[in-house]
Coordinates of C-alpha atoms and ligand atoms in Angstrom, one line a residue:
X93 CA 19.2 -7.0 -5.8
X94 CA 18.0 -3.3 -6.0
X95 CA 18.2 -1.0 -8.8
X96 CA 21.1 1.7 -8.5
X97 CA 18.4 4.2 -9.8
X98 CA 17.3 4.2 -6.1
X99 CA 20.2 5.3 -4.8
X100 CA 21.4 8.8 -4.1
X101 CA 18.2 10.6 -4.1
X102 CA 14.9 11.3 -2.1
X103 CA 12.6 8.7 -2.4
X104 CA 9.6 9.5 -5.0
X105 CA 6.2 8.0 -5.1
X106 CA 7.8 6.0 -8.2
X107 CA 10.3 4.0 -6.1
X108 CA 7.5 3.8 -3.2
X109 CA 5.2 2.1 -5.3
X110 CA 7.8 0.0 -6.7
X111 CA 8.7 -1.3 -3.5
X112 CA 5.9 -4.2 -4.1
X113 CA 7.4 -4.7 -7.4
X114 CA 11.0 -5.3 -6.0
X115 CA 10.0 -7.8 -3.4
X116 CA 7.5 -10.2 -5.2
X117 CA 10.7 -10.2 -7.9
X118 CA 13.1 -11.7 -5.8
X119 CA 10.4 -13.8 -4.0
X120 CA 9.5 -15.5 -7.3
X121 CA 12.9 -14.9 -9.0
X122 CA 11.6 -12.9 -11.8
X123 CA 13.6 -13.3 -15.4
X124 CA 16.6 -10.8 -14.8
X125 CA 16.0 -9.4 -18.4
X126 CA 12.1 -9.0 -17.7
X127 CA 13.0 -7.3 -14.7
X128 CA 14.6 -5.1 -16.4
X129 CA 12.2 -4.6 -18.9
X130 CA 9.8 -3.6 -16.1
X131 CA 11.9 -1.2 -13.9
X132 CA 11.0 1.7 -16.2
X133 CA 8.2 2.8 -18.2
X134 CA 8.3 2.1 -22.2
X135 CA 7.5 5.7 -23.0
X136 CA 6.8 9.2 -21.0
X137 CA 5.2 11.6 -22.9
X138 CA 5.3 15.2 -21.6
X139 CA 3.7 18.2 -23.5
X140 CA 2.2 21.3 -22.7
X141 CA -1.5 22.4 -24.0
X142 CA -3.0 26.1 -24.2
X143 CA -6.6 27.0 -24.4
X144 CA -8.2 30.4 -24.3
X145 CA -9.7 31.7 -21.3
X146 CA -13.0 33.9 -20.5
X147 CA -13.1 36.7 -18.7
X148 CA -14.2 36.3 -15.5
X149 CA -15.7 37.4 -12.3
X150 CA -13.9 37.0 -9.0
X151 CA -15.2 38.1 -5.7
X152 CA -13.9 41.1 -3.8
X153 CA -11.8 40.5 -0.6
X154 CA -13.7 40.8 2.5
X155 CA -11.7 44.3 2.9
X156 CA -12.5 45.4 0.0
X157 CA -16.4 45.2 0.2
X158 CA -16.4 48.1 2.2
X159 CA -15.0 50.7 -0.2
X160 CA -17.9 49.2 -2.7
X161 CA -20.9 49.5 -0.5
X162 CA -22.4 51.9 -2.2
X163 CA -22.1 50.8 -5.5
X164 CA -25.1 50.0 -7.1
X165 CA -26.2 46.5 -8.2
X166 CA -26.4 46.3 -12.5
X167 CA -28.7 44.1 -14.0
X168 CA -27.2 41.7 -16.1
X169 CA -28.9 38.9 -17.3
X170 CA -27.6 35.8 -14.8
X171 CA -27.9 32.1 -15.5
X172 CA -25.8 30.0 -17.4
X173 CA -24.6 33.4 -19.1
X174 CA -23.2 34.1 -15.4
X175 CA -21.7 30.7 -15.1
X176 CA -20.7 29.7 -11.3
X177 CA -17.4 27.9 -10.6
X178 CA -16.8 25.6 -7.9
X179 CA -13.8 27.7 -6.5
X180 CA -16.6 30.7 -6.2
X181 CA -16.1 32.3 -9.3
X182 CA -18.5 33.0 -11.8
X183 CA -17.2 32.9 -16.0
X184 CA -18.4 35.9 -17.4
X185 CA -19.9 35.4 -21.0
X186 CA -20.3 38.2 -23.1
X187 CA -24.1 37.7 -23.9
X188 CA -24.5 37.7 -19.8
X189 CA -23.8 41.8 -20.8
X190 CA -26.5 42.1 -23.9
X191 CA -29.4 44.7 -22.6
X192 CA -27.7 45.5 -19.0
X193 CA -27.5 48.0 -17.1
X194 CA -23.9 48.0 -15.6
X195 CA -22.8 50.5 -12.9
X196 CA -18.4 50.0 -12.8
X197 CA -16.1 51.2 -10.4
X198 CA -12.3 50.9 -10.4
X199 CA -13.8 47.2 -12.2
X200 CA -15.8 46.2 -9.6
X201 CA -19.7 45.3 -9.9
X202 CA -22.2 44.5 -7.6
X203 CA -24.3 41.6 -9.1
X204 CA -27.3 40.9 -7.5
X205 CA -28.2 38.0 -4.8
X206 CA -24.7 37.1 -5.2
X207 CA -22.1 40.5 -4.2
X208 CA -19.4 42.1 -5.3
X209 CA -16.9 41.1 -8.1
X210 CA -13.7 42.1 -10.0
X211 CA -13.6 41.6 -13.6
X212 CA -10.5 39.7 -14.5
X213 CA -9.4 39.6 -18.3
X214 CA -9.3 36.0 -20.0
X215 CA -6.7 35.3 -22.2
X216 CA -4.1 32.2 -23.1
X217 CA -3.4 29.7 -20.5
X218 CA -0.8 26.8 -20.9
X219 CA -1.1 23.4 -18.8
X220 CA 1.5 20.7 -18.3
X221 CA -0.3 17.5 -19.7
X222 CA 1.7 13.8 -19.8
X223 CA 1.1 10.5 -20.7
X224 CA 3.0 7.4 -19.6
X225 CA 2.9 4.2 -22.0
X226 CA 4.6 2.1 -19.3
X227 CA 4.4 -1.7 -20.5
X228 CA 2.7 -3.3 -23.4
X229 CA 3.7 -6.6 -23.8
X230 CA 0.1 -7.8 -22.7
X231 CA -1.6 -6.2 -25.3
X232 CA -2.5 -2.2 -25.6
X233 CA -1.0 0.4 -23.4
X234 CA -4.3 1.3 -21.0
X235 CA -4.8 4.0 -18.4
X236 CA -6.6 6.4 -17.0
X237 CA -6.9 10.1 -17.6
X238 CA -6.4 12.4 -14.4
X239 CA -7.5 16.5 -14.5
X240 CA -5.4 18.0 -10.6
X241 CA -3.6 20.5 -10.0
X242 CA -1.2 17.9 -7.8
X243 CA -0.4 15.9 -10.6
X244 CA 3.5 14.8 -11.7
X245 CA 5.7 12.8 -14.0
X246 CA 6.4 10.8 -10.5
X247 CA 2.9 10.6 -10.0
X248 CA 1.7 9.1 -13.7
X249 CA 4.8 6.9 -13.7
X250 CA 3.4 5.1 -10.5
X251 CA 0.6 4.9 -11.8
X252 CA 1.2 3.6 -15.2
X253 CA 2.9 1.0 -13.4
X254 CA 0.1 -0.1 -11.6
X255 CA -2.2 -0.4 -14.5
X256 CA 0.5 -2.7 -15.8
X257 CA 0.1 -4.9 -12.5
X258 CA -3.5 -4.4 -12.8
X259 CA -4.2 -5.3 -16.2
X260 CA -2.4 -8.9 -15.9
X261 CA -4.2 -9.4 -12.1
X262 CA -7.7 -8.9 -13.9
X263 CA -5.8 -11.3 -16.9
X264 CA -7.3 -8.8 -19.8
X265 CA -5.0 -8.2 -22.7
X266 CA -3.8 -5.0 -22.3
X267 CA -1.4 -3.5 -20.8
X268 CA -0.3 0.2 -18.8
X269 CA -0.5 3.5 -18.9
X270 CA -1.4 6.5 -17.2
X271 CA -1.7 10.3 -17.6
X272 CA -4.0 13.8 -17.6
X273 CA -3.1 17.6 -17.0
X274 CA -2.0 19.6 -14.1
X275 CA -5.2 21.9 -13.6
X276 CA -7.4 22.8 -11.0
X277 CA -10.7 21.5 -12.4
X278 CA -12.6 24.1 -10.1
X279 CA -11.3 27.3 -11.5
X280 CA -12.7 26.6 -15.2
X281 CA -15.9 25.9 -17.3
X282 CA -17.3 23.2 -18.7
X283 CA -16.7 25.1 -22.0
X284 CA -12.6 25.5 -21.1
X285 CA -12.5 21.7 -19.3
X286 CA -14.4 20.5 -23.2
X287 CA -11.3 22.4 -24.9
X288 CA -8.5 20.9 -22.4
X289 CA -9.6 17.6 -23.7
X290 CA -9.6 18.5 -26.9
X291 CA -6.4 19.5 -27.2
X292 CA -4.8 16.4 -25.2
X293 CA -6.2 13.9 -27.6
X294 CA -5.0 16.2 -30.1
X295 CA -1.6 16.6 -29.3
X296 CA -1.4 12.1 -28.4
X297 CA -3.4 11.5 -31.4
X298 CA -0.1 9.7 -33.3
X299 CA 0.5 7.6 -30.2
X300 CA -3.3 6.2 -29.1
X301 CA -6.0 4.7 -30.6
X302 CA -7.8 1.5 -30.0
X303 CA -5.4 -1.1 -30.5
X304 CA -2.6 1.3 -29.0
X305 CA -3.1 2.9 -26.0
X306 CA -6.9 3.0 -24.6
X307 CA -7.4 6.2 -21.9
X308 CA -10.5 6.4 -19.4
X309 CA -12.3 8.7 -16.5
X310 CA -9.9 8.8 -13.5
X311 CA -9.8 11.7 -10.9
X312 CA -11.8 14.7 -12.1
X313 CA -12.6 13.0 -15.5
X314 CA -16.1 11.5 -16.3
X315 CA -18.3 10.0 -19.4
X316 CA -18.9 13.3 -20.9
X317 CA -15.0 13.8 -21.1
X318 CA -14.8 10.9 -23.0
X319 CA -17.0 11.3 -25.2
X320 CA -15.2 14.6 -26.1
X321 CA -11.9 12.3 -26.6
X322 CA -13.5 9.7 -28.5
X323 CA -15.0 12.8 -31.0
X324 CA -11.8 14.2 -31.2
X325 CA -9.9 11.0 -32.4
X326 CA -12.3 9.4 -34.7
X327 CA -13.4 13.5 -36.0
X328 CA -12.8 13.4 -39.8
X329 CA -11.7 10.1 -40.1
X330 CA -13.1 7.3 -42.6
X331 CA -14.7 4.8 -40.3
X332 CA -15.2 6.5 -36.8
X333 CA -17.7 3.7 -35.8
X334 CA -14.8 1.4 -35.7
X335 CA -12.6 3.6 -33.9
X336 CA -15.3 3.7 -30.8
X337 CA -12.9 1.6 -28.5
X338 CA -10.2 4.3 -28.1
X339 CA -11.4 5.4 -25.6
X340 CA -13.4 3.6 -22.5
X341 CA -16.1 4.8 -19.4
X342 CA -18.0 6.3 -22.3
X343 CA -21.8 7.1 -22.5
X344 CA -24.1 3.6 -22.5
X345 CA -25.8 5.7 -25.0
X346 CA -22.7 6.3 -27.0
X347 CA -20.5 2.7 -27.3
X348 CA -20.1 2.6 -23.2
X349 CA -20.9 -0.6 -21.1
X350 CA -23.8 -1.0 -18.9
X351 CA -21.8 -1.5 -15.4
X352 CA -18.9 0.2 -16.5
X353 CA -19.7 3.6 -14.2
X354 CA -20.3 1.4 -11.0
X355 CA -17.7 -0.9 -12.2
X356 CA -14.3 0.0 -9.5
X357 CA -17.0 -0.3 -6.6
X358 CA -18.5 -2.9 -7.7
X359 CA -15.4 -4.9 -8.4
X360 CA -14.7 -3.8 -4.9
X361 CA -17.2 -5.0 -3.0
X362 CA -16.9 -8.5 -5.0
X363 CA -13.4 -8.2 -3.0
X364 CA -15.4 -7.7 0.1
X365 CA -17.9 -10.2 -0.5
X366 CA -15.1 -12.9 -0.9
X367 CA -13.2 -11.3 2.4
X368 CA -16.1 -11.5 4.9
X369 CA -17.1 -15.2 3.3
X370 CA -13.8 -16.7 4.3
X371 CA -14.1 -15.1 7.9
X372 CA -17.3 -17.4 8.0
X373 CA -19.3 -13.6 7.8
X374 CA -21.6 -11.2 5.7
X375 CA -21.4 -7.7 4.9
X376 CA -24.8 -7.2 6.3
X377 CA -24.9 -5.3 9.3
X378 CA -20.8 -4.1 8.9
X379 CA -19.7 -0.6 9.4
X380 CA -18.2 1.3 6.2
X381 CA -16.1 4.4 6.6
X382 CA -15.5 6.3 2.7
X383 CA -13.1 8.5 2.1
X384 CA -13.8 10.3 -2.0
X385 CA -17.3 10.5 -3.0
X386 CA -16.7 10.2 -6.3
X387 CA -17.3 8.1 -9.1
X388 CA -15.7 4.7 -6.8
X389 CA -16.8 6.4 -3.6
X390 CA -20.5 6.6 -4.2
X391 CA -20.9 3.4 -6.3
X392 CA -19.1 1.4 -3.3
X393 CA -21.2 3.1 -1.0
X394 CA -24.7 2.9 -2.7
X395 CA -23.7 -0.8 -3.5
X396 CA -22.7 -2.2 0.2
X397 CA -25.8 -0.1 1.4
X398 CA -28.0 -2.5 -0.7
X399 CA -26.3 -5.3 0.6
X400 CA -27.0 -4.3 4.8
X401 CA -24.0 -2.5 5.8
X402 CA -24.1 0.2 7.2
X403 CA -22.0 3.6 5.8
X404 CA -21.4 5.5 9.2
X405 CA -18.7 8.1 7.7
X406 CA -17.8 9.8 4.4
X407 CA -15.2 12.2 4.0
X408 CA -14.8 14.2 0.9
X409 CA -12.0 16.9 -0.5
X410 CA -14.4 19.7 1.6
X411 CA -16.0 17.9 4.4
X412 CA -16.5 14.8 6.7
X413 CA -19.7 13.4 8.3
X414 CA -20.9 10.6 10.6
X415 CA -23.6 8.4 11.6
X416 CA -23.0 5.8 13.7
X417 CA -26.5 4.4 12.9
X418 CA -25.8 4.7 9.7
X419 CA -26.1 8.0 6.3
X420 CA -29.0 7.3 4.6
X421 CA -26.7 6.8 1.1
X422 CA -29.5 7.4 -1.5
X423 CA -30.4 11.6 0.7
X424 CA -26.5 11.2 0.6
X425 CA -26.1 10.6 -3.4
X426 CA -29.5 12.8 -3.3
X427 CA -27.3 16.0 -1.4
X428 CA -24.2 15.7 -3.6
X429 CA -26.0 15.8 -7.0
X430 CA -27.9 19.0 -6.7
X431 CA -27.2 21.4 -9.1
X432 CA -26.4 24.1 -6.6
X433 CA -24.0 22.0 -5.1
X434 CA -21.3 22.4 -7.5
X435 CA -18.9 21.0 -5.6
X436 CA -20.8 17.5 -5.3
X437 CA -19.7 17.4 -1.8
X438 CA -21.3 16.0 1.5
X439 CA -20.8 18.8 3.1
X440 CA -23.7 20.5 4.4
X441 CA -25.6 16.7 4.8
X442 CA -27.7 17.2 7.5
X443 CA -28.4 13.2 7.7
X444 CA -25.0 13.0 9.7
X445 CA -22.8 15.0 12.4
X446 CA -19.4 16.9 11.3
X447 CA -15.9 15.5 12.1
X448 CA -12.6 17.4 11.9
X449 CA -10.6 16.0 9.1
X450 CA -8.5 14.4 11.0
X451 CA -10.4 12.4 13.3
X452 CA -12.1 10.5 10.3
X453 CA -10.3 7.5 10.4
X454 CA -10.2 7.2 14.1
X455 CA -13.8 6.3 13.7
X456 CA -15.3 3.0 14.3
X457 CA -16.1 0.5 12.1
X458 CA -15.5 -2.8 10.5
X459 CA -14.3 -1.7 7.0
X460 CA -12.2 1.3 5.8
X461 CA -12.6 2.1 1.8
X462 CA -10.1 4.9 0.4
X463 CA -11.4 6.0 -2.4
X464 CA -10.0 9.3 -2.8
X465 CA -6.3 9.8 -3.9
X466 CA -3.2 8.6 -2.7
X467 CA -1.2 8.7 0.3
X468 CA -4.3 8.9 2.5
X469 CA -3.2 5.8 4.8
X470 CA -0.1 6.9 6.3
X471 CA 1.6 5.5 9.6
X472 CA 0.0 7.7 12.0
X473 CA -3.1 6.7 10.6
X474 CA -2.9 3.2 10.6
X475 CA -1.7 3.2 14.1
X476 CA -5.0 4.8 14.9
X477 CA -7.5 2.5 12.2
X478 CA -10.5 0.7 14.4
X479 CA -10.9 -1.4 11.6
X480 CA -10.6 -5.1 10.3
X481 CA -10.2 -4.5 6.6
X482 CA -8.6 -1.5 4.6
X483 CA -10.1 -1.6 1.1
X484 CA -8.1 0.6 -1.4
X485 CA -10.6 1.1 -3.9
X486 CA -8.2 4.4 -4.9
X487 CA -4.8 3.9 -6.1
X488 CA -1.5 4.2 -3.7
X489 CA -3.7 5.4 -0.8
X490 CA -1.5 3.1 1.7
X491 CA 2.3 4.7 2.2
X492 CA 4.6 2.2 2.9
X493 CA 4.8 2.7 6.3
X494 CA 1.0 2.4 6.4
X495 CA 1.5 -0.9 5.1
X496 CA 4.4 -2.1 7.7
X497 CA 1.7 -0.4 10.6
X498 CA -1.6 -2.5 8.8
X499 CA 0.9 -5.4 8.6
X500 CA 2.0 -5.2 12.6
X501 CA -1.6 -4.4 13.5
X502 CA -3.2 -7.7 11.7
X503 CA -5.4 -5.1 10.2
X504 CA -6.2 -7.4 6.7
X505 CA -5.9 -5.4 3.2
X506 CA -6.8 -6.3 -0.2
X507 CA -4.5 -4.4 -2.3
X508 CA -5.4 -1.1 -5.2
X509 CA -4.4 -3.8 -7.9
X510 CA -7.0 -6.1 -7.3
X511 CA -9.1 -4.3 -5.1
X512 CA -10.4 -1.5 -8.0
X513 CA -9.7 -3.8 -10.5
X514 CA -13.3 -3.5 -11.7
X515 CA -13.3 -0.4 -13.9
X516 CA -10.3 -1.6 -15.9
X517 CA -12.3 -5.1 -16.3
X518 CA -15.5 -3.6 -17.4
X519 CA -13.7 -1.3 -19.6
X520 CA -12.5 -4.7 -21.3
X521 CA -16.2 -5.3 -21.7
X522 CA -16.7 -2.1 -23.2
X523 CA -13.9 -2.3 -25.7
X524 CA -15.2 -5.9 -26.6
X525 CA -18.7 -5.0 -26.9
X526 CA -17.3 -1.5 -29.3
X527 CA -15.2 -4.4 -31.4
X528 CA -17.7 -6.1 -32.3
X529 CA -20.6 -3.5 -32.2
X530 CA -22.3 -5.6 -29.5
X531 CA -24.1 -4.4 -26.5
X532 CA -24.6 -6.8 -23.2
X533 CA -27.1 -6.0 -20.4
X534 CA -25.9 -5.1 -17.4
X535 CA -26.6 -8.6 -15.9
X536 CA -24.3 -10.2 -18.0
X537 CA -21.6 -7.9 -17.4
X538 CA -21.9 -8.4 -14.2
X539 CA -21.9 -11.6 -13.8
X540 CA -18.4 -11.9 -15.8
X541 CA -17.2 -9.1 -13.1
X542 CA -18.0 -11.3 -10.4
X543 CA -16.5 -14.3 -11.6
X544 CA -13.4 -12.2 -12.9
X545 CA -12.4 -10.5 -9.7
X546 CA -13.4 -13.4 -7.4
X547 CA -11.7 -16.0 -9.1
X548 CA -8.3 -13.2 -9.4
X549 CA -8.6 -12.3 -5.7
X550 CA -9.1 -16.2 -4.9
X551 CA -5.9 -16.6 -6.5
X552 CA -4.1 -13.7 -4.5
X553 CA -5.5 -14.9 -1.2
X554 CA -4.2 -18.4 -1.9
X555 CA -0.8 -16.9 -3.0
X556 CA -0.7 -15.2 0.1
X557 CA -2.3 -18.2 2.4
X558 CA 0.4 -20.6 0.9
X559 CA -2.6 -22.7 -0.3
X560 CA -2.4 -24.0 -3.8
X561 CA -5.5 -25.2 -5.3
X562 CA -7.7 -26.2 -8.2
X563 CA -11.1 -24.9 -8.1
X564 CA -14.2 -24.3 -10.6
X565 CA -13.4 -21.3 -10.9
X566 CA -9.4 -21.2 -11.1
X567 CA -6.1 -23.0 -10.5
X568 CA -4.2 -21.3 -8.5
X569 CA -0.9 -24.2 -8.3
X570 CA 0.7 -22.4 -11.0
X571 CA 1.2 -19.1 -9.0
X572 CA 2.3 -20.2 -5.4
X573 CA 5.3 -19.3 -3.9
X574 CA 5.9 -22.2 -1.5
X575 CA 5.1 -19.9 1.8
X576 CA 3.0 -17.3 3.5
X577 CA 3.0 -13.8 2.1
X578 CA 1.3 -10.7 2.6
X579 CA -1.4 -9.8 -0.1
X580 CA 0.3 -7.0 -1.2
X581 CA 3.4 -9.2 -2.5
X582 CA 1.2 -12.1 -3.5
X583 CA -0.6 -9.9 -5.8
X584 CA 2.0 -8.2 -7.1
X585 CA 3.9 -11.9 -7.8
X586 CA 0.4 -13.1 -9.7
X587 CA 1.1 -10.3 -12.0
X588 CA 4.6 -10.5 -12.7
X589 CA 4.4 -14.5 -13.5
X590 CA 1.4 -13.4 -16.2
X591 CA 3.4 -10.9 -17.6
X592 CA 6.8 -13.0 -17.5
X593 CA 5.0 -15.9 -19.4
X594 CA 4.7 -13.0 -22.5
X595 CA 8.3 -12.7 -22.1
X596 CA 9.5 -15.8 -22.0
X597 CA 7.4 -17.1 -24.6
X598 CA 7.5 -14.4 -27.5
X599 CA 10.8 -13.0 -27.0
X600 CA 12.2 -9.6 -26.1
X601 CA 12.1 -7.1 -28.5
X602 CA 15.1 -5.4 -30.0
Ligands
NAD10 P1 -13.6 11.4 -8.7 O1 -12.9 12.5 -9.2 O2 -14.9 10.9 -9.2 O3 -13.7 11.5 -7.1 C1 -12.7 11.8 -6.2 C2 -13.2 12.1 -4.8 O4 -12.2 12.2 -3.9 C3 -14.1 13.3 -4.7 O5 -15.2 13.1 -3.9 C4 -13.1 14.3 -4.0 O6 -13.8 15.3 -3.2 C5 -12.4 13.3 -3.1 N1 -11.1 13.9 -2.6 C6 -10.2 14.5 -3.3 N2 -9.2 14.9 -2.5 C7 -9.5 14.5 -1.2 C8 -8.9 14.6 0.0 N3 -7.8 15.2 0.2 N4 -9.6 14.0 1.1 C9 -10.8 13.4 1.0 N5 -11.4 13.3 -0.2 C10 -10.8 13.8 -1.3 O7 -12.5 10.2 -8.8 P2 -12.7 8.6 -8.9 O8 -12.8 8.2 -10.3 O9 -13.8 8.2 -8.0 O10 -11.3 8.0 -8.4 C11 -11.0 7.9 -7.0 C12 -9.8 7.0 -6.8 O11 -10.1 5.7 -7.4 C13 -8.5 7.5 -7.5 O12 -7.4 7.1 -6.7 C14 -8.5 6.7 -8.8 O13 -7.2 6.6 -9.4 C15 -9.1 5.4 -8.4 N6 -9.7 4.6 -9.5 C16 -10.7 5.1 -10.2 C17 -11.3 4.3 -11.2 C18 -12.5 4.7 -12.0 O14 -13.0 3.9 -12.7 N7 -12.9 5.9 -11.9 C19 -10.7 3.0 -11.4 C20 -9.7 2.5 -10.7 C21 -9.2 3.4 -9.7

């Protein structure tokens, strides 16, 4: 029984990702009224925010330079005044122009060690900016917060979604939601990023807070974002200490957990740990190719490199590298964290060789780990993995095709919803510890991230193995579904029962 909303038009990345959703419903004959409630998210939320520009300076086209070659360099006084953009432009603040000595032509200035640039004008710029409250019979709507220029209402409803799978997987009391702004991070300044946030917790201050919907850092977001957010919503109010929680990945300094910022690749090598161990292996001595060296990227890499394996490729947005002996991850982290490099890419690593783009995934190893966006394991790719494991630490990165190709191949997967479970969990932790103004060491929140995602993954993979069980650490009778399935589905169907039960037992709501 299929929805009729799937008929008649293209498929979007919605129905896609519902796929999953469809099949572990019919497998475990989901309430018809809870389906129902689930189909669609509870709320989409779609606004538009405007911010103020500086002027800035862009450089000349390469045809252009010639016409300007004598033009004079002017002094003006560079540094953070000059401020460099990771798409090569530089923001131009005024007091960059106090005591210099500026020759202009036709708006064009020659600024030296760096060339030739236009002035553009600043001014108003509007951004589409959404959030999705998808489910929230679990407990609080919680998501994460996405700054890219790709971004969509599709895009954020999938993803809502899966925080509402994710959320009852990791069995924490919340439940799903998803959103951000449709920018190109790289063409502004910290100063114009600091007043995009402001203004989207402005405009959803009525509709989050910290026993309502709960964002976080996703793609392009980070700690110092939320601590923006967390200023903006508790700003003026009575009691902003006990307001901390609205918003999670904060500062350890500022209300955030310790483990929360390696927390997704942590919670994904847990996943790997408990992969290898039923083969009867380690992860010592296993090859690791990343794709996104990002916040999940370079804690899943730094981790498994302290564990033995080795990290033999990484592929960011702007470049690819190998080493089949193995990147030295700390130079690697090293590279991608100098100042200069503004694009914290891996590009330019000398450690490792370059790969066209697309041959990254034809390299060899043991383990694959997308943690970049979605989409990234399509067919054609799968067809061509030399892998034994696909490990989405990002979310969606498998098409559905992908998956049928993995499936064929017997190339093993342990699905986005458990598999980066991790940084939702800790951010549990961190919403816990902001509740009752507590702060736990990093040991002990790791430990209950171990135990959490072990004991949720054990579940999946006796879902999937058709092997009901009571164990120390869980039970997993309850959720089996009387044969073999493939991870993706059993996951999915642990979710569904968890969130059923709230149906079932409290009622539906009017
Ligand atoms: P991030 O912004 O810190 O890093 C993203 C990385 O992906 C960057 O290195 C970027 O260069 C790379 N990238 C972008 N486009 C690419 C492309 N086309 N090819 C190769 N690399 C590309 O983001 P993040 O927080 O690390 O998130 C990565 C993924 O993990 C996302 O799918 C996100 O939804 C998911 N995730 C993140 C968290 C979290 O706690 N941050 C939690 C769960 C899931």
């Amino acid at each position: 029984m299929k929805a009729s909303r799937k008929d008649n038009h293209r498929k979007s990345l919605f129905d896609e990702s519902m796929e999953a959703f469809y099949r572990a419903a019919e497998l475990i004959k989901l309430d018809p009224r809870v389906r129902l409630e689930l189909e669609e998210p509870d709320f989409e939320h779609i606004f538009y925010i405007t911010i103020e520009t500086r002027d800035r300076l862009v450089p000349v086209t390469k045809e252009e330079e010639a016409r300007f070659k004598d033009l004079p360099a002017s002094s003006v006084k560079a540094g953070e005044a000059l401020e460099p953009l990771a798409n090569g432009q530089l923001v131009l603040h005024r007091r960059a122009l106090l005591k210099a000595d500026i020759t202009l032509r036709e708006g064009v200035l020659r600024i030296p060690k760096r060339g030739l640039f236009r002035i553009e004008k600043g001014g108003p710029k509007k951004f589409k900016a959404y959030r999705i409250q998808y489910n929230q019979v679990r407990g609080p709507y919680k998501g994460g917060v996405r700054f890219h220029k790709d971004v969509s209402l599709d895009l954020f409803k999938a993803l809502a979604a899966d925080m509402t799978w994710k959320t009852a997987i990791a069995d924490i009391p919340f439940g799903g939601a998803k959103g951000g702004v449709r920018i190109d991070p790289s063409a502004y300044s910290k100063e114009e990023i600091e007043h995009v946030s402001l203004r989207f917790i402005y405009k959803l201050k009525s509709i989050i807070g910290p026993y309502v919907d709960i964002p976080a850092p996703d793609v392009n977001t980070n700690p110092e974002i939320m601590a923006i957010m967390m200023r903006q919503f508790t700003d003026g109010e009575r009691m902003p200490h006990a307001m901390r929680g609205v918003v999670t990945g904060k500062d350890v300094r500022i209300g955030g957990s310790e483990g929360r910022a390696k927390a997704t690749g942590q919670g994904t090598v847990y996943c790997l740990e408990e992969w290898a161990r039923w083969r009867g292996e380690s992860l010592a001595g296993k090859r690791v190719l990343v794709q996104g060296f990002g916040n999940v990227g370079t804690a899943s890499a730094e981790i498994l490199h302290a564990l033995g394996a080795k990290i033999v490729g990484v592929q960011d947005a702007y470049g690819t590298i190998h080493n089949e002996k193995g990147l030295d991850v700390p130079a690697l982290l090293a590279h991608a964290a100098t100042p200069e490099n503004l694009r914290r890419s891996v590009e330019g690593f000398t450690g490792g060789t370059k790969v066209a783009r697309e041959d990254f995934w034809k390299l060899d190893a043991e383990i694959a780990i997308p943690a970049a966006l979605g989409g990234s394991i399509t067919g054609d790719v799968a067809e061509n993995l030399r892998v034994q494991v696909v490990a989405e630490a990002a979310n969606g990165p498998t098409t559905p095709e992908g998956d049928k190709v993995l499936g064929d191949r017997k190339i093993d997967l342990i699905p986005d919803i458990i598999c980066n479970a991790g940084g939702v969990t800790v951010s549990y932790y961190e919403w816990l510890q902001n509740l009752r103004m507590e702060h736990w060491t990093e040991a002990d929140v790791n430990n209950r991230l171990e135990r959490a995602i072990k004991a949720n993954f054990g579940i999946i993979h006796d879902i999937a193995t058709n092997s009901p069980q009571k164990t120390p650490l869980y039970d997993s009778r309850r959720f089996v579904v009387g044969k073999k399935i493939d991870m993706r589905t059993a996951a999915m169907a642990l979710a569904l029962r968890r969130i059923e039960n709230h149906y079932l037992l409290e009622g539906f709501s009017q």
